[in-house]
Amino acid sequence: LSDVWSARHHKDGRTAAIKILREPDRSESHVTRFLREGLLLDRLQHPSLPRGIATDRQPRPHIVLELLEGQTLSQHLRESGPLDATRASLVLTSLLKVLYYLHQHGIVHRDVKPSNIYLARDRRVLLLDLGLAVDPEDPLTSTLGDVMGTYAYMAPEQIAGAEVDHRCDLYSLGITLYEALSGIRPFRANDAAGYLEAHRKGEKKPLPEMVPEAPIRLLDTISRLMA
């Protein structure tokens, strides 16, 4: 949907990341959904959210954000394998805190997954991409029957197009941490119907069998998130 560029301000030399929409002429809703992230970050401030700098439609829809150094959780899993229990606990704690912050503001992220989690070099863990978020200050962000997100990480009710709330984010976080700790997704399917069935049945390989050395408290928290 977008391209991200590193940029340097021509006057003061400050660096930033510029996220530019690829197909601005596709539809007005396409532009609105893209700009939503920037508008949300303009009013939200949390250590685990990127700092928003500017949002504008001209000359092309774009969002200016703080420039992050590091990699996404999905990149880490692909290149370095699963997280150890200590780092997984840090990721879990950081994400629970930022989700609590969003949920206190009535915002449901709807797309918690490894590619939207950023492991910064400064040890911060950030939650990215609020483009699909449900925002109570913008009632047009969600319509019953909409299916927004990624099936492999979505709660069954979200796949089915039912009304979503904060519990869907917590479920997606559980799926994400299961993968982060074990290196595999708990459920695999070929389409939405298959994922809906898999998530509903909940038949997965027990996490304690794959990572027996992980602390019981961590394993129990992930299990409760996925309940």
Coordinates of N, CA and C in Angstrom, one line a residue:
L1 N 0.8 -1.2 0.0 CA 0.0 0.0 0.0 C 0.8 1.3 0.0
S2 N 2.1 1.2 0.6 CA 2.9 2.4 0.7 C 4.3 2.1 0.6
D3 N 5.1 3.1 0.3 CA 6.6 3.0 0.3 C 7.1 3.9 1.4
V4 N 8.2 3.4 2.1 CA 8.8 4.2 3.2 C 10.2 4.6 2.8
W5 N 10.5 5.9 2.9 CA 11.8 6.4 2.6 C 12.4 7.1 3.8
S6 N 13.7 7.0 3.8 CA 14.5 7.8 4.8 C 14.7 9.2 4.2
A7 N 14.5 10.2 5.0 CA 14.7 11.6 4.5 C 15.4 12.5 5.5
R8 N 16.1 13.5 5.0 CA 16.8 14.5 5.8 C 16.2 15.9 5.5
H9 N 15.9 16.6 6.6 CA 15.4 18.0 6.4 C 16.5 18.9 5.8
H10 N 16.1 19.6 4.7 CA 17.1 20.4 4.0 C 17.6 21.6 4.8
K11 N 16.9 22.0 5.8 CA 17.4 23.1 6.6 C 18.1 22.8 7.9
D12 N 17.5 21.9 8.7 CA 18.2 21.6 10.0 C 18.9 20.2 10.0
G13 N 18.8 19.5 9.0 CA 19.5 18.2 8.9 C 18.8 17.1 9.7
R14 N 17.6 17.3 10.3 CA 17.0 16.2 11.0 C 16.5 15.1 10.1
T15 N 16.6 13.9 10.5 CA 16.2 12.7 9.7 C 14.8 12.3 10.2
A16 N 14.1 11.7 9.2 CA 12.7 11.1 9.5 C 12.4 10.1 8.5
A17 N 11.3 9.4 8.7 CA 10.8 8.4 7.7 C 9.6 9.0 7.1
I18 N 9.5 8.9 5.8 CA 8.3 9.4 5.1 C 7.6 8.2 4.4
K19 N 6.4 8.0 4.8 CA 5.5 6.9 4.3 C 4.6 7.5 3.2
I20 N 4.7 7.0 2.0 CA 4.0 7.6 0.9 C 3.0 6.6 0.3
L21 N 1.8 7.0 0.1 CA 0.8 6.1 -0.5 C 1.1 5.8 -1.9
R22 N 1.0 4.5 -2.3 CA 1.3 4.1 -3.7 C 0.3 4.5 -4.7
E23 N -1.0 4.3 -4.4 CA -2.1 4.5 -5.4 C -3.1 5.4 -4.9
P24 N -2.8 6.7 -4.8 CA -3.7 7.7 -4.3 C -5.0 7.9 -5.1
D25 N -5.0 7.5 -6.3 CA -6.2 7.7 -7.1 C -7.1 6.5 -7.1
R26 N -6.8 5.5 -6.3 CA -7.6 4.3 -6.3 C -9.0 4.5 -5.7
S27 N -9.1 5.2 -4.6 CA -10.4 5.6 -4.0 C -10.1 6.5 -2.8
E28 N -11.2 7.3 -2.5 CA -11.1 8.2 -1.4 C -10.9 7.4 -0.1
S29 N -11.6 6.2 0.0 CA -11.5 5.4 1.3 C -10.1 4.9 1.4
H30 N -9.4 4.6 0.3 CA -8.1 4.1 0.3 C -7.1 5.2 0.9
V31 N -7.3 6.4 0.5 CA -6.5 7.5 1.0 C -6.8 7.8 2.5
T32 N -8.1 7.8 2.8 CA -8.5 8.0 4.2 C -8.0 7.0 5.2
R33 N -8.0 5.7 4.8 CA -7.5 4.7 5.6 C -6.0 4.8 5.8
F34 N -5.3 5.2 4.8 CA -3.8 5.4 4.9 C -3.5 6.5 5.8
L35 N -4.2 7.7 5.7 CA -3.9 8.9 6.5 C -4.3 8.7 7.9
R36 N -5.2 7.7 8.2 CA -5.7 7.5 9.6 C -4.6 7.3 10.5
E37 N -3.6 6.5 10.1 CA -2.5 6.2 11.0 C -1.8 7.5 11.5
G38 N -1.5 8.4 10.5 CA -0.8 9.7 10.9 C -1.7 10.5 11.8
L39 N -3.0 10.6 11.5 CA -3.9 11.4 12.3 C -4.0 10.8 13.7
L40 N -4.0 9.5 13.9 CA -4.0 8.9 15.2 C -2.7 9.2 15.9
L41 N -1.6 9.0 15.3 CA -0.3 9.2 15.9 C -0.1 10.7 16.3
D42 N -0.8 11.6 15.6 CA -0.7 13.0 15.9 C -1.2 13.3 17.3
R43 N -2.2 12.5 17.7 CA -2.8 12.8 19.0 C -2.5 11.7 20.1
L44 N -1.8 10.6 19.7 CA -1.4 9.6 20.7 C 0.1 9.7 20.9
Q45 N 0.5 9.5 22.2 CA 1.9 9.5 22.5 C 2.1 8.3 23.5
H46 N 3.0 7.4 23.1 CA 3.3 6.3 23.9 C 4.7 5.8 23.5
P47 N 5.5 5.3 24.5 CA 6.9 4.9 24.1 C 6.9 3.7 23.1
S48 N 5.8 3.0 23.0 CA 5.8 1.9 22.0 C 4.9 2.2 20.8
L49 N 4.7 3.5 20.5 CA 4.1 3.9 19.3 C 5.1 4.8 18.6
P50 N 5.3 4.7 17.2 CA 6.2 5.7 16.5 C 5.7 7.1 16.7
R51 N 6.6 8.0 16.8 CA 6.3 9.4 17.0 C 5.9 10.0 15.7
G52 N 4.6 10.5 15.6 CA 4.2 11.2 14.4 C 4.7 12.6 14.3
I53 N 5.1 13.0 13.1 CA 5.6 14.3 12.9 C 4.7 15.2 12.0
A54 N 4.2 14.6 10.9 CA 3.3 15.4 10.0 C 2.5 14.4 9.2
T55 N 1.3 14.9 8.8 CA 0.4 14.1 7.9 C -0.2 15.1 6.9
D56 N -0.2 14.7 5.6 CA -0.8 15.7 4.6 C -1.2 14.9 3.4
R57 N -2.1 15.5 2.6 CA -2.5 14.9 1.4 C -1.7 15.4 0.2
Q58 N -1.1 16.5 0.3 CA -0.3 17.1 -0.8 C 1.2 17.1 -0.5
P59 N 2.0 17.0 -1.6 CA 1.6 16.8 -3.0 C 1.1 15.4 -3.3
R60 N 1.3 14.5 -2.3 CA 0.8 13.1 -2.4 C 0.6 12.7 -1.0
P61 N -0.5 11.9 -0.7 CA -0.8 11.5 0.6 C 0.5 10.9 1.3
H62 N 0.9 11.4 2.5 CA 2.1 10.9 3.1 C 2.0 11.2 4.6
I63 N 2.8 10.4 5.3 CA 2.9 10.5 6.8 C 4.4 10.6 7.1
V64 N 4.8 11.6 7.9 CA 6.2 11.7 8.4 C 6.3 11.2 9.8
L65 N 7.2 10.2 10.0 CA 7.3 9.6 11.3 C 8.8 9.7 11.8
E66 N 9.0 9.4 13.0 CA 10.4 9.3 13.5 C 11.1 8.1 12.7
L67 N 12.3 8.3 12.5 CA 13.1 7.2 11.7 C 13.6 6.2 12.7
L68 N 13.1 5.0 12.5 CA 13.5 3.9 13.4 C 14.6 3.0 12.9
E69 N 15.4 2.5 13.7 CA 16.5 1.6 13.3 C 16.3 0.3 14.0
G70 N 16.3 -0.8 13.3 CA 16.1 -2.1 13.8 C 15.5 -3.0 12.8
Q71 N 14.5 -3.9 13.2 CA 13.9 -4.7 12.3 C 12.5 -5.2 12.9
T72 N 11.6 -5.6 12.0 CA 10.3 -6.1 12.5 C 10.5 -7.5 13.1
L73 N 9.6 -7.9 13.9 CA 9.6 -9.2 14.5 C 9.6 -10.3 13.4
S74 N 8.8 -10.1 12.3 CA 8.8 -11.1 11.3 C 10.2 -11.2 10.6
Q75 N 10.9 -10.1 10.4 CA 12.2 -10.2 9.9 C 13.2 -10.9 10.8
H76 N 13.0 -10.7 12.1 CA 13.9 -11.3 13.1 C 13.6 -12.9 13.0
L77 N 12.4 -13.2 13.0 CA 12.0 -14.7 13.0 C 12.6 -15.3 11.7
R78 N 12.5 -14.6 10.6 CA 12.9 -15.2 9.4 C 14.5 -15.3 9.3
E79 N 15.2 -14.3 9.9 CA 16.6 -14.3 9.8 C 17.3 -14.9 11.0
S80 N 16.8 -14.8 12.1 CA 17.5 -15.3 13.4 C 16.8 -16.3 14.1
G81 N 15.5 -16.6 13.8 CA 14.8 -17.7 14.5 C 14.0 -17.1 15.7
P82 N 13.4 -18.0 16.5 CA 12.6 -17.6 17.6 C 13.3 -16.7 18.6
L83 N 12.5 -15.9 19.4 CA 13.1 -15.1 20.5 C 13.3 -16.1 21.7
D84 N 14.3 -15.7 22.5 CA 14.5 -16.4 23.7 C 13.4 -15.9 24.7
A85 N 13.3 -16.6 25.8 CA 12.2 -16.3 26.7 C 12.3 -14.9 27.3
T86 N 13.5 -14.5 27.6 CA 13.7 -13.2 28.2 C 13.2 -12.1 27.2
R87 N 13.6 -12.2 26.0 CA 13.2 -11.1 25.0 C 11.7 -11.3 24.7
A88 N 11.2 -12.5 24.6 CA 9.8 -12.7 24.4 C 9.0 -12.0 25.5
S89 N 9.4 -12.1 26.7 CA 8.7 -11.5 27.8 C 8.8 -10.0 27.7
L90 N 9.9 -9.4 27.3 CA 10.0 -8.0 27.1 C 9.0 -7.5 26.0
V91 N 9.0 -8.3 24.9 CA 8.1 -7.9 23.8 C 6.6 -8.0 24.3
L92 N 6.3 -9.1 25.0 CA 4.9 -9.2 25.5 C 4.5 -8.1 26.4
T93 N 5.4 -7.7 27.4 CA 5.1 -6.7 28.3 C 4.9 -5.3 27.6
S94 N 5.8 -5.0 26.7 CA 5.7 -3.8 25.9 C 4.4 -3.7 25.2
L95 N 4.0 -4.8 24.5 CA 2.8 -4.7 23.7 C 1.6 -4.7 24.5
L96 N 1.6 -5.4 25.7 CA 0.4 -5.3 26.6 C 0.2 -3.9 27.0
K97 N 1.3 -3.2 27.3 CA 1.2 -1.8 27.8 C 0.6 -0.9 26.7
V98 N 1.1 -1.0 25.5 CA 0.7 -0.1 24.4 C -0.8 -0.5 24.0
L99 N -1.1 -1.7 24.0 CA -2.5 -2.1 23.7 C -3.4 -1.6 24.8
Y100 N -3.0 -1.7 26.0 CA -3.8 -1.1 27.1 C -4.1 0.4 26.9
Y101 N -3.0 1.1 26.5 CA -3.1 2.5 26.2 C -4.1 2.8 25.1
L102 N -4.0 2.0 24.0 CA -4.9 2.2 22.9 C -6.3 1.9 23.3
H103 N -6.5 0.8 24.0 CA -7.9 0.4 24.4 C -8.5 1.4 25.4
Q104 N -7.7 2.0 26.2 CA -8.2 3.0 27.1 C -8.7 4.2 26.3
H105 N -8.2 4.4 25.1 CA -8.7 5.5 24.2 C -9.8 5.0 23.3
G106 N -10.2 3.8 23.5 CA -11.3 3.2 22.7 C -10.8 2.7 21.3
I107 N -9.5 2.6 21.1 CA -9.0 2.2 19.8 C -8.6 0.7 19.8
V108 N -9.1 0.0 18.7 CA -8.8 -1.4 18.5 C -7.9 -1.4 17.3
H109 N -6.7 -2.0 17.4 CA -5.7 -2.0 16.4 C -6.1 -2.8 15.2
R110 N -6.6 -4.1 15.4 CA -7.2 -5.0 14.4 C -6.1 -5.7 13.5
D111 N -4.8 -5.4 13.7 CA -3.9 -6.1 12.8 C -2.5 -6.3 13.6
V112 N -2.6 -6.8 14.8 CA -1.4 -7.2 15.5 C -0.8 -8.5 15.0
K113 N 0.4 -8.4 14.5 CA 1.1 -9.5 13.9 C 2.6 -9.2 13.8
P114 N 3.4 -10.2 13.6 CA 4.9 -9.9 13.6 C 5.4 -8.8 12.7
S115 N 4.8 -8.7 11.5 CA 5.3 -7.6 10.6 C 4.9 -6.2 11.1
N116 N 4.0 -6.1 12.1 CA 3.6 -4.8 12.6 C 4.2 -4.6 14.0
I117 N 5.2 -5.4 14.4 CA 5.9 -5.2 15.6 C 7.4 -4.9 15.3
Y118 N 7.9 -3.8 15.9 CA 9.3 -3.4 15.5 C 10.2 -3.5 16.7
L119 N 11.3 -4.2 16.5 CA 12.3 -4.4 17.5 C 13.4 -3.3 17.2
A120 N 13.4 -2.2 17.9 CA 14.3 -1.1 17.7 C 15.7 -1.4 18.3
R121 N 16.7 -0.8 17.7 CA 18.0 -1.0 18.2 C 18.2 -0.4 19.6
D122 N 17.4 0.6 20.0 CA 17.5 1.2 21.3 C 16.7 0.4 22.3
R123 N 16.3 -0.9 22.0 CA 15.6 -1.8 22.8 C 14.1 -1.6 23.0
R124 N 13.6 -0.5 22.3 CA 12.2 -0.3 22.4 C 11.5 -1.4 21.5
V125 N 10.3 -1.7 21.9 CA 9.4 -2.6 21.1 C 8.2 -1.7 20.7
L126 N 8.0 -1.5 19.4 CA 6.9 -0.6 18.9 C 5.8 -1.4 18.2
L127 N 4.6 -0.9 18.3 CA 3.5 -1.4 17.5 C 3.3 -0.5 16.3
L128 N 3.3 -1.0 15.1 CA 3.2 -0.2 13.9 C 1.9 -0.3 13.2
D129 N 1.7 0.6 12.3 CA 0.5 0.5 11.3 C -0.8 0.5 12.0
L130 N -1.3 1.7 12.2 CA -2.6 1.9 12.8 C -3.7 2.2 11.7
G131 N -3.3 1.8 10.5 CA -4.2 2.1 9.3 C -5.5 1.4 9.4
L132 N -5.6 0.2 10.0 CA -6.8 -0.5 10.1 C -7.6 -0.3 11.4
A133 N -7.0 0.5 12.3 CA -7.6 0.7 13.6 C -9.0 1.2 13.6
V134 N -9.8 0.8 14.6 CA -11.1 1.3 14.8 C -10.9 2.5 15.8
D135 N -11.4 3.7 15.4 CA -11.2 4.9 16.2 C -12.6 5.4 16.5
P136 N -12.9 5.5 17.8 CA -14.2 6.1 18.2 C -14.5 7.5 17.8
E137 N -13.4 8.2 17.6 CA -13.6 9.6 17.1 C -13.8 9.7 15.6
D138 N -13.7 8.6 14.9 CA -14.0 8.5 13.5 C -14.9 7.3 13.3
P139 N -16.2 7.5 13.4 CA -17.2 6.4 13.3 C -17.2 5.7 12.0
L140 N -16.6 6.3 10.9 CA -16.6 5.7 9.6 C -15.5 4.7 9.4
T141 N -14.7 4.4 10.5 CA -13.5 3.5 10.3 C -13.9 2.1 10.3
S142 N -15.1 1.8 10.7 CA -15.5 0.4 10.8 C -17.0 0.2 10.5
T143 N -17.3 -0.8 9.8 CA -18.7 -1.2 9.5 C -18.9 -2.7 9.8
L144 N -20.0 -3.0 10.4 CA -20.2 -4.4 10.7 C -20.2 -5.2 9.4
G145 N -19.4 -6.3 9.4 CA -19.3 -7.1 8.2 C -17.9 -6.9 7.5
D146 N -17.2 -5.8 7.9 CA -15.9 -5.6 7.4 C -15.0 -6.6 8.0
V147 N -14.1 -7.1 7.1 CA -13.0 -8.1 7.6 C -11.7 -7.4 7.3
M148 N -11.1 -6.9 8.4 CA -9.8 -6.2 8.3 C -8.8 -6.9 9.1
G149 N -7.6 -7.2 8.5 CA -6.6 -7.9 9.3 C -5.9 -9.0 8.5
T150 N -5.2 -9.9 9.2 CA -4.5 -11.0 8.5 C -5.1 -12.3 9.2
Y151 N -5.7 -13.1 8.4 CA -6.4 -14.3 8.9 C -5.6 -15.2 9.9
A152 N -4.3 -15.3 9.6 CA -3.5 -16.2 10.5 C -3.4 -15.7 11.9
Y153 N -3.7 -14.4 12.1 CA -3.6 -13.9 13.5 C -4.9 -13.3 14.0
M154 N -6.0 -13.5 13.3 CA -7.2 -12.9 13.7 C -8.1 -13.8 14.5
A155 N -8.8 -13.2 15.5 CA -9.8 -13.9 16.3 C -10.9 -14.4 15.4
P156 N -11.6 -15.5 15.7 CA -12.6 -16.0 14.9 C -13.7 -15.0 14.6
E157 N -14.2 -14.3 15.6 CA -15.2 -13.3 15.3 C -14.8 -12.2 14.4
Q158 N -13.5 -11.9 14.4 CA -13.0 -10.9 13.4 C -13.0 -11.4 12.0
I159 N -12.6 -12.7 11.8 CA -12.7 -13.3 10.5 C -14.1 -13.4 10.0
A160 N -15.1 -13.6 10.9 CA -16.5 -13.8 10.6 C -17.2 -12.5 10.3
G161 N -16.5 -11.3 10.5 CA -17.0 -10.0 10.2 C -17.9 -9.5 11.3
A162 N -17.9 -10.1 12.5 CA -18.7 -9.6 13.6 C -18.0 -8.4 14.2
E163 N -18.7 -7.8 15.2 CA -18.2 -6.6 15.8 C -17.0 -7.0 16.6
V164 N -15.9 -6.1 16.6 CA -14.7 -6.4 17.3 C -14.5 -5.5 18.5
D165 N -13.7 -5.9 19.5 CA -13.3 -5.1 20.6 C -11.9 -5.4 21.0
H166 N -11.5 -4.9 22.1 CA -10.1 -5.1 22.6 C -9.7 -6.5 22.7
R167 N -10.6 -7.5 22.9 CA -10.2 -8.9 23.0 C -9.6 -9.5 21.7
C168 N -10.0 -8.9 20.6 CA -9.5 -9.4 19.3 C -8.0 -9.1 19.3
D169 N -7.6 -7.9 19.7 CA -6.2 -7.5 19.8 C -5.4 -8.4 20.7
L170 N -6.0 -8.7 21.8 CA -5.3 -9.6 22.8 C -5.1 -11.0 22.2
Y171 N -6.1 -11.5 21.5 CA -6.0 -12.8 20.9 C -4.9 -12.8 19.9
S172 N -4.9 -11.8 19.0 CA -3.8 -11.7 18.0 C -2.4 -11.6 18.6
L173 N -2.4 -10.9 19.7 CA -1.1 -10.8 20.5 C -0.6 -12.2 20.9
G174 N -1.6 -13.0 21.4 CA -1.3 -14.4 21.8 C -0.8 -15.2 20.7
I175 N -1.4 -15.1 19.5 CA -1.0 -15.9 18.4 C 0.5 -15.4 18.0
T176 N 0.7 -14.1 18.0 CA 2.0 -13.6 17.6 C 3.1 -14.1 18.6
L177 N 2.8 -14.1 19.9 CA 3.8 -14.5 20.8 C 4.1 -16.0 20.8
Y178 N 3.0 -16.8 20.4 CA 3.2 -18.2 20.2 C 4.2 -18.4 19.1
E179 N 4.1 -17.7 18.0 CA 5.0 -17.8 16.9 C 6.4 -17.3 17.3
A180 N 6.4 -16.2 18.0 CA 7.7 -15.6 18.4 C 8.6 -16.5 19.2
L181 N 7.9 -17.3 20.1 CA 8.6 -18.1 21.0 C 8.9 -19.5 20.4
S182 N 8.0 -20.0 19.5 CA 8.2 -21.4 19.0 C 8.8 -21.4 17.6
G183 N 8.6 -20.2 16.9 CA 9.1 -20.2 15.5 C 8.1 -20.6 14.5
I184 N 6.9 -21.1 14.9 CA 5.9 -21.5 13.9 C 4.5 -20.9 14.3
R185 N 3.7 -20.8 13.3 CA 2.3 -20.3 13.6 C 1.5 -21.4 14.2
P186 N 0.6 -21.1 15.1 CA -0.2 -22.2 15.7 C -1.2 -22.8 14.7
F187 N -1.7 -22.0 13.8 CA -2.7 -22.5 12.8 C -2.3 -22.1 11.4
R188 N -2.5 -23.1 10.5 CA -2.3 -22.8 9.0 C -3.5 -23.3 8.2
A189 N -3.9 -22.5 7.2 CA -5.0 -22.8 6.4 C -4.8 -22.2 5.0
N190 N -5.7 -22.4 4.1 CA -5.5 -21.9 2.7 C -6.4 -20.7 2.5
D191 N -7.4 -20.5 3.3 CA -8.4 -19.4 3.0 C -9.1 -19.0 4.3
A192 N -9.9 -18.0 4.2 CA -10.6 -17.4 5.4 C -11.4 -18.5 6.1
A193 N -12.2 -19.3 5.3 CA -13.0 -20.4 5.9 C -12.1 -21.4 6.7
G194 N -11.0 -21.7 6.1 CA -10.1 -22.7 6.8 C -9.5 -22.1 8.1
Y195 N -9.1 -20.8 8.0 CA -8.6 -20.2 9.2 C -9.7 -20.0 10.3
L196 N -10.9 -19.7 9.9 CA -12.0 -19.6 10.8 C -12.2 -20.9 11.6
E197 N -12.2 -22.0 10.9 CA -12.4 -23.3 11.5 C -11.2 -23.6 12.4
A198 N -10.0 -23.3 11.9 CA -8.8 -23.6 12.8 C -8.8 -22.8 14.0
H199 N -9.1 -21.5 14.0 CA -9.1 -20.7 15.2 C -10.2 -21.1 16.1
R200 N -11.3 -21.5 15.6 CA -12.4 -21.9 16.4 C -12.1 -23.2 17.2
K201 N -11.5 -24.2 16.5 CA -11.2 -25.4 17.1 C -10.0 -25.3 18.1
G202 N -9.1 -24.4 17.8 CA -8.0 -24.2 18.7 C -7.0 -25.4 18.8
E203 N -7.0 -26.3 17.9 CA -6.1 -27.4 18.0 C -4.7 -27.1 17.5
K204 N -3.8 -27.0 18.4 CA -2.4 -26.5 18.1 C -1.5 -27.4 19.0
K205 N -0.2 -27.4 18.6 CA 0.8 -28.1 19.4 C 1.0 -27.3 20.6
P206 N 1.0 -28.0 21.8 CA 1.2 -27.2 23.1 C 2.5 -26.5 23.1
L207 N 2.5 -25.3 23.5 CA 3.7 -24.5 23.5 C 4.7 -25.0 24.5
P208 N 4.3 -25.5 25.7 CA 5.2 -26.1 26.7 C 6.0 -27.3 26.1
E209 N 5.5 -28.0 25.2 CA 6.2 -29.1 24.5 C 7.3 -28.6 23.6
M210 N 7.1 -27.4 23.0 CA 8.1 -26.9 22.0 C 9.2 -26.1 22.7
V211 N 8.8 -25.4 23.8 CA 9.8 -24.6 24.5 C 9.7 -24.9 26.0
P212 N 10.0 -26.1 26.4 CA 9.9 -26.5 27.8 C 10.7 -25.7 28.8
E213 N 11.7 -25.0 28.3 CA 12.6 -24.2 29.2 C 12.0 -22.8 29.5
A214 N 10.9 -22.4 28.8 CA 10.3 -21.1 29.0 C 9.6 -21.0 30.3
P215 N 9.6 -19.9 31.0 CA 8.9 -19.7 32.3 C 7.4 -20.0 32.2
I216 N 6.9 -20.7 33.2 CA 5.5 -21.1 33.2 C 4.6 -19.8 33.1
R217 N 5.0 -18.7 33.8 CA 4.2 -17.5 33.7 C 4.1 -17.0 32.3
L218 N 5.1 -17.0 31.5 CA 5.1 -16.6 30.2 C 4.2 -17.5 29.3
L219 N 4.4 -18.8 29.5 CA 3.5 -19.7 28.7 C 2.1 -19.6 29.1
D220 N 1.8 -19.4 30.4 CA 0.4 -19.3 30.8 C -0.2 -18.0 30.3
T221 N 0.5 -16.9 30.3 CA 0.0 -15.6 29.7 C -0.4 -15.8 28.3
I222 N 0.5 -16.4 27.5 CA 0.2 -16.6 26.1 C -1.0 -17.5 25.9
S223 N -1.1 -18.5 26.7 CA -2.3 -19.4 26.6 C -3.6 -18.6 26.9
R224 N -3.5 -17.8 27.9 CA -4.7 -17.0 28.3 C -5.1 -16.0 27.2
L225 N -4.1 -15.4 26.6 CA -4.4 -14.5 25.5 C -5.1 -15.2 24.3
M226 N -4.7 -16.5 24.1 CA -5.3 -17.2 23.0 C -6.6 -17.9 23.3
A227 N -7.0 -17.8 24.6 CA -8.2 -18.6 25.0 C -9.5 -18.1 24.3

